[in-house]
mmCIF file of C-alpha atoms in Angstrom:
data_model
loop_
_atom_site.group_PDB
_atom_site.id
_atom_site.type_symbol
_atom_site.label_atom_id
_atom_site.label_comp_id
_atom_site.label_asym_id
_atom_site.label_seq_id
_atom_site.Cartn_x
_atom_site.Cartn_y
_atom_site.Cartn_z
ATOM 1 C CA ARG U 1 88.310 178.009 96.126
ATOM 2 C CA VAL U 2 89.838 180.016 93.284
ATOM 3 C CA LEU U 3 92.609 177.498 92.560
ATOM 4 C CA TRP U 4 90.736 174.238 93.118
ATOM 5 C CA PRO U 5 89.005 174.175 89.667
ATOM 6 C CA ARG U 6 92.478 174.275 88.082
ATOM 7 C CA ILE U 7 93.564 171.097 89.888
ATOM 8 C CA VAL U 8 92.840 167.653 88.427
ATOM 9 C CA TYR U 9 93.709 165.067 91.081
ATOM 10 C CA VAL U 10 93.790 161.386 90.100
ATOM 11 C CA ASP U 11 94.263 158.661 92.702
ATOM 12 C CA MET U 12 95.690 155.889 90.521
ATOM 13 C CA GLY U 13 95.112 153.349 93.298
ATOM 14 C CA ALA U 14 91.460 154.158 93.998
ATOM 15 C CA HIS U 15 88.811 151.438 93.746
ATOM 16 C CA ASP U 16 85.583 153.388 94.318
ATOM 17 C CA ALA U 17 86.057 155.915 91.496
ATOM 18 C CA VAL U 18 88.634 155.779 88.695
ATOM 19 C CA THR U 19 89.883 157.954 85.839
ATOM 20 C CA PRO U 20 89.992 155.967 82.576
ATOM 21 C CA PHE U 21 93.266 155.467 80.707
ATOM 22 C CA PRO U 22 92.166 153.051 77.936
ATOM 23 C CA LEU U 23 94.814 151.057 76.084
ATOM 24 C CA TYR U 24 93.221 151.585 72.672
ATOM 25 C CA TYR U 25 92.254 155.186 71.979
ATOM 26 C CA ARG U 26 92.250 157.557 69.019
ATOM 27 C CA LEU U 27 94.049 160.889 69.253
ATOM 28 C CA GLY U 28 92.671 162.227 65.974
ATOM 29 C CA GLU U 29 91.922 161.537 62.340
ATOM 30 C CA ARG U 30 95.597 160.925 61.536
ATOM 31 C CA ASP U 31 95.725 157.948 63.903
ATOM 32 C CA THR U 32 95.936 154.624 62.055
ATOM 33 C CA LEU U 33 94.826 151.263 63.417
ATOM 34 C CA TYR U 34 98.458 150.145 63.460
ATOM 35 C CA GLN U 35 99.576 153.160 65.501
ATOM 36 C CA ILE U 36 96.782 152.582 68.008
ATOM 37 C CA SER U 37 97.760 148.916 68.382
ATOM 38 C CA GLN U 38 101.443 149.679 69.007
ATOM 39 C CA ARG U 39 101.090 151.930 72.068
ATOM 40 C CA TYR U 40 100.337 149.116 74.492
ATOM 41 C CA LEU U 41 103.006 146.898 72.936
ATOM 42 C CA ASP U 42 105.643 149.633 73.250
ATOM 43 C CA VAL U 43 104.941 149.882 76.972
ATOM 44 C CA LEU U 44 105.136 146.086 77.355
ATOM 45 C CA ARG U 45 108.559 146.153 75.719
ATOM 46 C CA LEU U 46 109.729 148.799 78.182
ATOM 47 C CA LEU U 47 108.289 146.886 81.137
ATOM 48 C CA ASP U 48 109.831 143.555 80.141
ATOM 49 C CA PRO U 49 112.925 144.053 77.932
ATOM 50 C CA ASN U 50 113.801 140.355 78.368
ATOM 51 C CA LEU U 51 110.992 139.540 75.928
ATOM 52 C CA THR U 52 113.222 140.621 73.057
ATOM 53 C CA GLY U 53 115.704 137.878 73.942
ATOM 54 C CA ALA U 54 113.165 135.106 73.327
ATOM 55 C CA SER U 55 112.776 135.249 69.558
ATOM 56 C CA VAL U 56 110.217 132.479 68.973
ATOM 57 C CA GLU U 57 107.781 132.612 71.895
ATOM 58 C CA GLY U 58 108.785 135.996 73.304
ATOM 59 C CA TRP U 59 108.595 139.400 71.682
ATOM 60 C CA ASN U 60 107.990 138.213 68.094
ATOM 61 C CA ALA U 61 104.959 136.120 69.056
ATOM 62 C CA LEU U 62 103.625 138.768 71.423
ATOM 63 C CA TRP U 63 104.057 141.558 68.856
ATOM 64 C CA LEU U 64 102.336 139.624 66.051
ATOM 65 C CA CYS U 65 99.397 138.571 68.216
ATOM 66 C CA GLY U 66 99.122 141.957 69.946
ATOM 67 C CA THR U 67 99.252 143.887 66.670
ATOM 68 C CA HIS U 68 96.467 141.908 64.979
ATOM 69 C CA VAL U 69 94.298 141.932 68.110
ATOM 70 C CA GLY U 70 94.937 145.621 68.743
ATOM 71 C CA MET U 71 94.066 146.654 65.185
ATOM 72 C CA ALA U 72 90.873 144.593 65.266
ATOM 73 C CA LEU U 73 89.777 146.006 68.622
ATOM 74 C CA ALA U 74 90.599 149.566 67.554
ATOM 75 C CA ALA U 75 88.435 149.165 64.435
ATOM 76 C CA MET U 76 85.522 147.784 66.492
ATOM 77 C CA ASN U 77 85.914 150.377 69.265
ATOM 78 C CA GLY U 78 86.683 147.441 71.525
ATOM 79 C CA GLN U 79 89.098 147.342 74.425
ATOM 80 C CA ILE U 80 91.756 145.116 75.965
ATOM 81 C CA THR U 81 89.095 143.350 78.054
ATOM 82 C CA ASP U 82 87.734 141.883 74.794
ATOM 83 C CA ALA U 83 91.104 140.429 73.759
ATOM 84 C CA PRO U 84 90.759 136.958 75.407
ATOM 85 C CA SER U 85 87.362 136.387 73.776
ATOM 86 C CA LEU U 86 88.649 137.552 70.390
ATOM 87 C CA LEU U 87 91.537 135.062 70.520
ATOM 88 C CA GLN U 88 89.739 132.120 72.076
ATOM 89 C CA SER U 89 86.392 132.440 70.259
ATOM 90 C CA PRO U 90 87.161 134.138 66.918
ATOM 91 C CA LYS U 91 84.044 132.696 65.238
ATOM 92 C CA GLN U 92 81.855 134.927 67.418
ATOM 93 C CA TRP U 93 83.622 138.002 66.027
ATOM 94 C CA LYS U 94 84.121 136.893 62.407
ATOM 95 C CA GLU U 95 81.030 138.496 60.853
ATOM 96 C CA ARG U 96 81.642 141.802 62.585
ATOM 97 C CA LEU U 97 85.311 141.840 61.579
ATOM 98 C CA VAL U 98 84.637 140.994 57.933
ATOM 99 C CA ASP U 99 82.122 143.849 57.696
ATOM 100 C CA LEU U 100 84.756 146.317 58.907
ATOM 101 C CA VAL U 101 87.246 145.517 56.127
ATOM 102 C CA ASP U 102 85.347 147.759 53.687
ATOM 103 C CA GLU U 103 85.713 150.700 56.074
ATOM 104 C CA PHE U 104 89.295 149.854 57.100
ATOM 105 C CA PRO U 105 91.143 148.163 54.183
ATOM 106 C CA ASP U 106 94.336 147.926 56.270
ATOM 107 C CA LEU U 107 92.443 145.630 58.655
ATOM 108 C CA GLU U 108 92.256 142.805 56.100
ATOM 109 C CA PRO U 109 95.531 141.021 57.127
ATOM 110 C CA SER U 110 94.461 141.062 60.787
ATOM 111 C CA VAL U 111 91.006 139.677 59.961
ATOM 112 C CA ARG U 112 92.590 136.908 57.899
ATOM 113 C CA TRP U 113 95.038 136.060 60.711
ATOM 114 C CA LEU U 114 92.323 135.998 63.391
ATOM 115 C CA THR U 115 89.634 134.141 61.446
ATOM 116 C CA LYS U 116 91.628 131.807 59.176
ATOM 117 C CA GLU U 117 95.331 131.459 59.957
ATOM 118 C CA LEU U 118 95.148 131.256 63.754
ATOM 119 C CA PRO U 119 92.175 128.831 63.952
ATOM 120 C CA GLY U 120 93.867 126.654 61.313
ATOM 121 C CA LEU U 121 96.911 125.988 63.506
ATOM 122 C CA LYS U 122 97.276 122.902 65.649
ATOM 123 C CA PRO U 123 96.065 123.569 69.238
ATOM 124 C CA GLU U 124 99.582 123.342 70.700
ATOM 125 C CA LEU U 125 101.048 125.752 68.145
ATOM 126 C CA ARG U 126 98.078 128.113 68.494
ATOM 127 C CA GLN U 127 98.604 128.196 72.249
ATOM 128 C CA ARG U 128 102.303 129.015 71.829
ATOM 129 C CA ARG U 129 101.536 131.868 69.431
ATOM 130 C CA THR U 130 99.019 133.512 71.779
ATOM 131 C CA ALA U 131 100.220 132.573 75.288
ATOM 132 C CA SER U 132 102.579 135.537 75.809
ATOM 133 C CA PHE U 133 99.973 138.123 74.887
ATOM 134 C CA LEU U 134 97.136 136.420 76.770
ATOM 135 C CA GLN U 135 99.283 136.228 79.889
ATOM 136 C CA LYS U 136 99.856 139.981 79.749
ATOM 137 C CA VAL U 137 96.184 140.892 79.286
ATOM 138 C CA THR U 138 94.670 138.454 81.800
ATOM 139 C CA LEU U 139 95.035 140.962 84.655
ATOM 140 C CA PHE U 140 92.638 143.399 82.987
ATOM 141 C CA ASN U 141 89.776 140.935 83.412
ATOM 142 C CA LEU U 142 90.765 139.721 86.877
ATOM 143 C CA GLU U 143 91.304 142.968 88.799
ATOM 144 C CA PRO U 144 88.216 145.252 88.899
ATOM 145 C CA SER U 145 89.989 148.622 89.055
ATOM 146 C CA SER U 146 92.360 147.670 86.218
ATOM 147 C CA ARG U 147 89.382 146.591 84.133
ATOM 148 C CA ALA U 148 87.669 149.924 84.789
ATOM 149 C CA ILE U 149 90.763 152.061 84.131
ATOM 150 C CA PHE U 150 92.229 150.350 81.073
ATOM 151 C CA GLY U 151 89.088 148.816 79.587
ATOM 152 C CA ALA U 152 87.103 152.060 79.338
ATOM 153 C CA SER U 153 85.903 153.320 75.972
ATOM 154 C CA GLU U 154 87.173 156.914 76.284
ATOM 155 C CA PRO U 155 90.110 158.564 78.128
ATOM 156 C CA GLY U 156 89.201 160.468 81.272
ATOM 157 C CA ILE U 157 91.754 163.218 80.576
ATOM 158 C CA ASP U 158 91.923 165.443 77.495
ATOM 159 C CA TRP U 159 95.452 166.881 77.479
ATOM 160 C CA GLN U 160 94.616 169.688 75.052
ATOM 161 C CA GLN U 161 91.743 170.754 77.289
ATOM 162 C CA VAL U 162 94.050 170.624 80.307
ATOM 163 C CA ILE U 163 96.527 172.933 78.559
ATOM 164 C CA ASP U 164 93.859 175.309 77.273
ATOM 165 C CA ASN U 165 92.361 175.645 80.768
ATOM 166 C CA GLY U 166 95.743 176.076 82.465
ATOM 167 C CA GLN U 167 95.118 173.085 84.733
ATOM 168 C CA THR U 168 97.542 171.016 86.811
ATOM 169 C CA VAL U 169 97.071 167.245 86.698
ATOM 170 C CA LEU U 170 98.348 165.352 89.747
ATOM 171 C CA LEU U 171 98.717 161.577 89.304
ATOM 172 C CA ASP U 172 99.091 159.922 92.722
ATOM 173 C CA PHE U 173 100.433 156.335 92.704
ATOM 174 C CA ARG U 174 101.057 155.875 96.437
ATOM 175 C CA HIS U 175 97.942 153.736 96.925
ATOM 176 C CA VAL U 176 98.934 151.262 94.197
ATOM 177 C CA LEU U 177 100.543 148.720 96.507
ATOM 178 C CA ASP U 178 101.434 146.044 93.948
ATOM 179 C CA THR U 179 104.882 146.933 92.563
ATOM 180 C CA GLU U 180 104.307 145.649 89.028
ATOM 181 C CA GLN U 181 100.899 147.312 88.830
ATOM 182 C CA ARG U 182 102.398 150.607 90.007
ATOM 183 C CA ARG U 183 105.096 150.454 87.361
ATOM 184 C CA PHE U 184 102.646 149.656 84.606
ATOM 185 C CA ARG U 185 100.286 152.448 85.602
ATOM 186 C CA MET U 186 103.150 154.937 85.869
ATOM 187 C CA MET U 187 104.598 153.903 82.522
ATOM 188 C CA TRP U 188 101.248 153.893 80.749
ATOM 189 C CA SER U 189 100.196 157.311 82.069
ATOM 190 C CA LEU U 190 103.566 158.774 81.011
ATOM 191 C CA ASN U 191 103.232 157.158 77.592
ATOM 192 C CA PHE U 192 99.652 158.476 77.339
ATOM 193 C CA PHE U 193 100.959 162.023 77.777
ATOM 194 C CA LEU U 194 103.964 161.614 75.456
ATOM 195 C CA GLU U 195 101.804 160.176 72.669
ATOM 196 C CA PHE U 196 99.720 163.349 72.808
ATOM 197 C CA ILE U 197 102.868 165.501 72.587
ATOM 198 C CA LYS U 198 104.152 163.535 69.575
ATOM 199 C CA TYR U 199 100.779 163.645 67.853
ATOM 200 C CA ARG U 200 100.561 167.397 68.434
ATOM 201 C CA GLY U 201 103.953 167.670 66.767
ATOM 202 C CA ALA U 202 106.629 170.334 66.793
ATOM 203 C CA GLY U 203 105.658 173.972 66.811
ATOM 204 C CA ARG U 204 105.215 177.109 68.864
ATOM 205 C CA HIS U 205 102.637 175.601 71.154
ATOM 206 C CA LYS U 206 101.593 176.826 74.558
ATOM 207 C CA PRO U 207 104.221 175.316 76.908
ATOM 208 C CA VAL U 208 103.266 172.458 79.192
ATOM 209 C CA GLY U 209 105.185 171.323 82.262
ATOM 210 C CA LEU U 210 105.980 167.689 83.028
ATOM 211 C CA VAL U 211 107.202 166.753 86.520
ATOM 212 C CA ILE U 212 108.355 163.171 87.174
ATOM 213 C CA ASP U 213 109.071 162.543 90.842
ATOM 214 C CA GLU U 214 111.142 159.462 91.818
ATOM 215 C CA ILE U 215 112.036 158.438 88.292
ATOM 216 C CA SER U 216 113.966 155.530 89.800
ATOM 217 C CA ALA U 217 110.628 153.706 90.139
ATOM 218 C CA LEU U 218 110.674 153.470 86.344
ATOM 219 C CA THR U 219 114.390 153.160 85.646
ATOM 220 C CA ASN U 220 114.489 149.948 87.688
ATOM 221 C CA PHE U 221 113.399 148.214 84.499
ATOM 222 C CA ASP U 222 116.743 149.048 82.930
ATOM 223 C CA LEU U 223 118.819 148.112 85.967
ATOM 224 C CA GLN U 224 117.182 144.710 86.311
ATOM 225 C CA SER U 225 117.487 143.765 82.645
ATOM 226 C CA GLY U 226 120.770 145.413 81.748
ATOM 227 C CA GLN U 227 119.057 147.327 78.936
ATOM 228 C CA ASP U 228 118.403 151.027 78.507
ATOM 229 C CA LEU U 229 115.087 151.082 76.664
ATOM 230 C CA PHE U 230 113.440 153.533 79.048
ATOM 231 C CA ALA U 231 116.587 155.668 79.166
ATOM 232 C CA GLY U 232 116.295 155.988 75.393
ATOM 233 C CA GLN U 233 112.711 157.210 75.771
ATOM 234 C CA ILE U 234 113.726 159.850 78.333
ATOM 235 C CA ASP U 235 116.636 160.878 76.113
ATOM 236 C CA GLU U 236 114.198 161.435 73.223
ATOM 237 C CA LEU U 237 111.876 163.393 75.520
ATOM 238 C CA LEU U 238 114.581 165.720 76.843
ATOM 239 C CA ASN U 239 116.585 166.214 73.658
ATOM 240 C CA VAL U 240 113.822 166.203 71.028
ATOM 241 C CA TRP U 241 110.287 166.745 72.287
ATOM 242 C CA ALA U 242 111.088 169.012 75.233
ATOM 243 C CA ARG U 243 112.422 171.570 72.770
ATOM 244 C CA GLN U 244 110.280 170.958 69.690
ATOM 245 C CA GLY U 245 107.059 170.246 71.585
ATOM 246 C CA GLN U 246 107.393 172.960 74.238
ATOM 247 C CA VAL U 247 107.539 170.542 77.188
ATOM 248 C CA TRP U 248 109.216 171.917 80.317
ATOM 249 C CA CYS U 249 110.541 168.868 82.156
ATOM 250 C CA THR U 250 111.486 168.443 85.796
ATOM 251 C CA ILE U 251 112.842 165.022 86.798
ATOM 252 C CA ALA U 252 113.775 164.069 90.363
ATOM 253 C CA HIS U 253 115.557 161.108 91.971
ATOM 254 C CA GLN U 254 117.429 160.377 95.189
ATOM 255 C CA GLU U 255 120.830 158.859 94.389
ATOM 256 C CA VAL U 256 123.097 158.403 91.371
ATOM 257 C CA TRP U 257 123.152 154.621 91.698
ATOM 258 C CA GLN U 258 119.373 154.429 91.338
ATOM 259 C CA VAL U 259 119.539 155.078 87.586
ATOM 260 C CA SER U 260 121.458 153.423 84.770
ATOM 261 C CA GLU U 261 124.658 154.890 83.352
ATOM 262 C CA ARG U 262 122.950 156.044 80.172
ATOM 263 C CA MET U 263 120.077 157.575 82.112
ATOM 264 C CA LEU U 264 122.529 159.458 84.343
ATOM 265 C CA LYS U 265 124.323 160.900 81.305
ATOM 266 C CA THR U 266 120.990 162.029 79.904
ATOM 267 C CA LEU U 267 119.917 163.669 83.174
ATOM 268 C CA MET U 268 123.299 165.322 83.701
ATOM 269 C CA GLY U 269 122.946 166.857 80.264
ATOM 270 C CA CYS U 270 119.951 168.917 81.390
ATOM 271 C CA GLY U 271 120.363 172.682 81.373
ATOM 272 C CA THR U 272 119.655 173.107 85.083
ATOM 273 C CA ARG U 273 120.802 170.615 87.738
ATOM 274 C CA ILE U 274 120.060 170.875 91.450
ATOM 275 C CA LEU U 275 122.050 168.515 93.676
ATOM 276 C CA GLY U 276 121.935 167.847 97.388
ATOM 277 C CA ARG U 277 124.241 165.821 99.602
ATOM 278 C CA THR U 278 124.934 162.164 98.932
ATOM 279 C CA SER U 279 125.731 159.446 101.448
ATOM 280 C CA ASP U 280 127.435 157.239 98.849
ATOM 281 C CA MET U 281 131.160 157.790 98.225
ATOM 282 C CA GLU U 282 131.098 156.400 94.682
ATOM 283 C CA ALA U 283 128.175 158.681 93.849
ATOM 284 C CA ALA U 284 130.139 161.642 95.199
ATOM 285 C CA ARG U 285 133.110 160.729 92.971
ATOM 286 C CA THR U 286 130.828 160.391 89.939
ATOM 287 C CA LEU U 287 129.275 163.810 90.541
ATOM 288 C CA ALA U 288 132.675 165.369 91.184
ATOM 289 C CA ARG U 289 134.084 164.014 87.907
ATOM 290 C CA GLU U 290 131.031 165.363 86.070
ATOM 291 C CA LEU U 291 130.739 168.770 87.725
ATOM 292 C CA VAL U 292 134.190 169.665 89.090
ATOM 293 C CA PRO U 293 136.805 168.767 86.455
ATOM 294 C CA ALA U 294 140.369 168.476 87.747
ATOM 295 C CA ASP U 295 142.655 171.457 87.163
ATOM 296 C CA PRO U 296 146.301 170.323 87.446
ATOM 297 C CA HIS U 297 147.534 173.946 87.282
ATOM 298 C CA ARG U 298 145.480 175.136 90.220
ATOM 299 C CA VAL U 299 147.539 175.989 93.312
#
């Protein structure tokens, strides 16, 4: 009874009651419309690194469309669930968007793109420019729990309040049965926390602990694509923000072969490493080379 108020439990696979993690949210007055629009796109790039290999209809098209849509929705206090309507029926939003330009001058290029440039394209070209982004956001209008979680107007967790109250937040993903949905929800919730840490900035803050269990569920992105985008994010977390932002990190995984080579180097660079037995001979050799260097002079 004493400890329970300090526990915040979130079942990320629940359907009867959800905790909101909106895609477009404002951390504070320093947040710009562009910064707000990029958070979702950064996670998409981590989830699907192959997008960067398709220059015309891949990442470039998705980034341009997602940036303009994200900035417009952030200015209107809209959410990702409004994105299909904004792209497919821009005339319905034109008056509202034009009125916002006076308040947000940096919104003007996005309003021009949505209300003039995009509608002026031939239907086939317009479809090619928006298809990648629309395909990514369709789920948020099809699946009820996703719509409730990611289409909410305000986040359900205030990280500064959590830290001030000395609370422990437990995010449980075991009931998210769809693999891609689980990965997205894991990646977005991690990104949601890291964005707060970056916005808070470096300083002598009250320390906060971050525990990532089974990080291999996220590093699979790198192994499947041959890229190390997520490994780069973890490297930045451990070597920059963990120290400057007072984040005490604990990361767990089962076997060496579950993570990419770059990720393994990052994890093995941690100050404290706890290792158990391995059933894989190559993994044992890798750990031995890293932890027990050969001494040719030893008798």
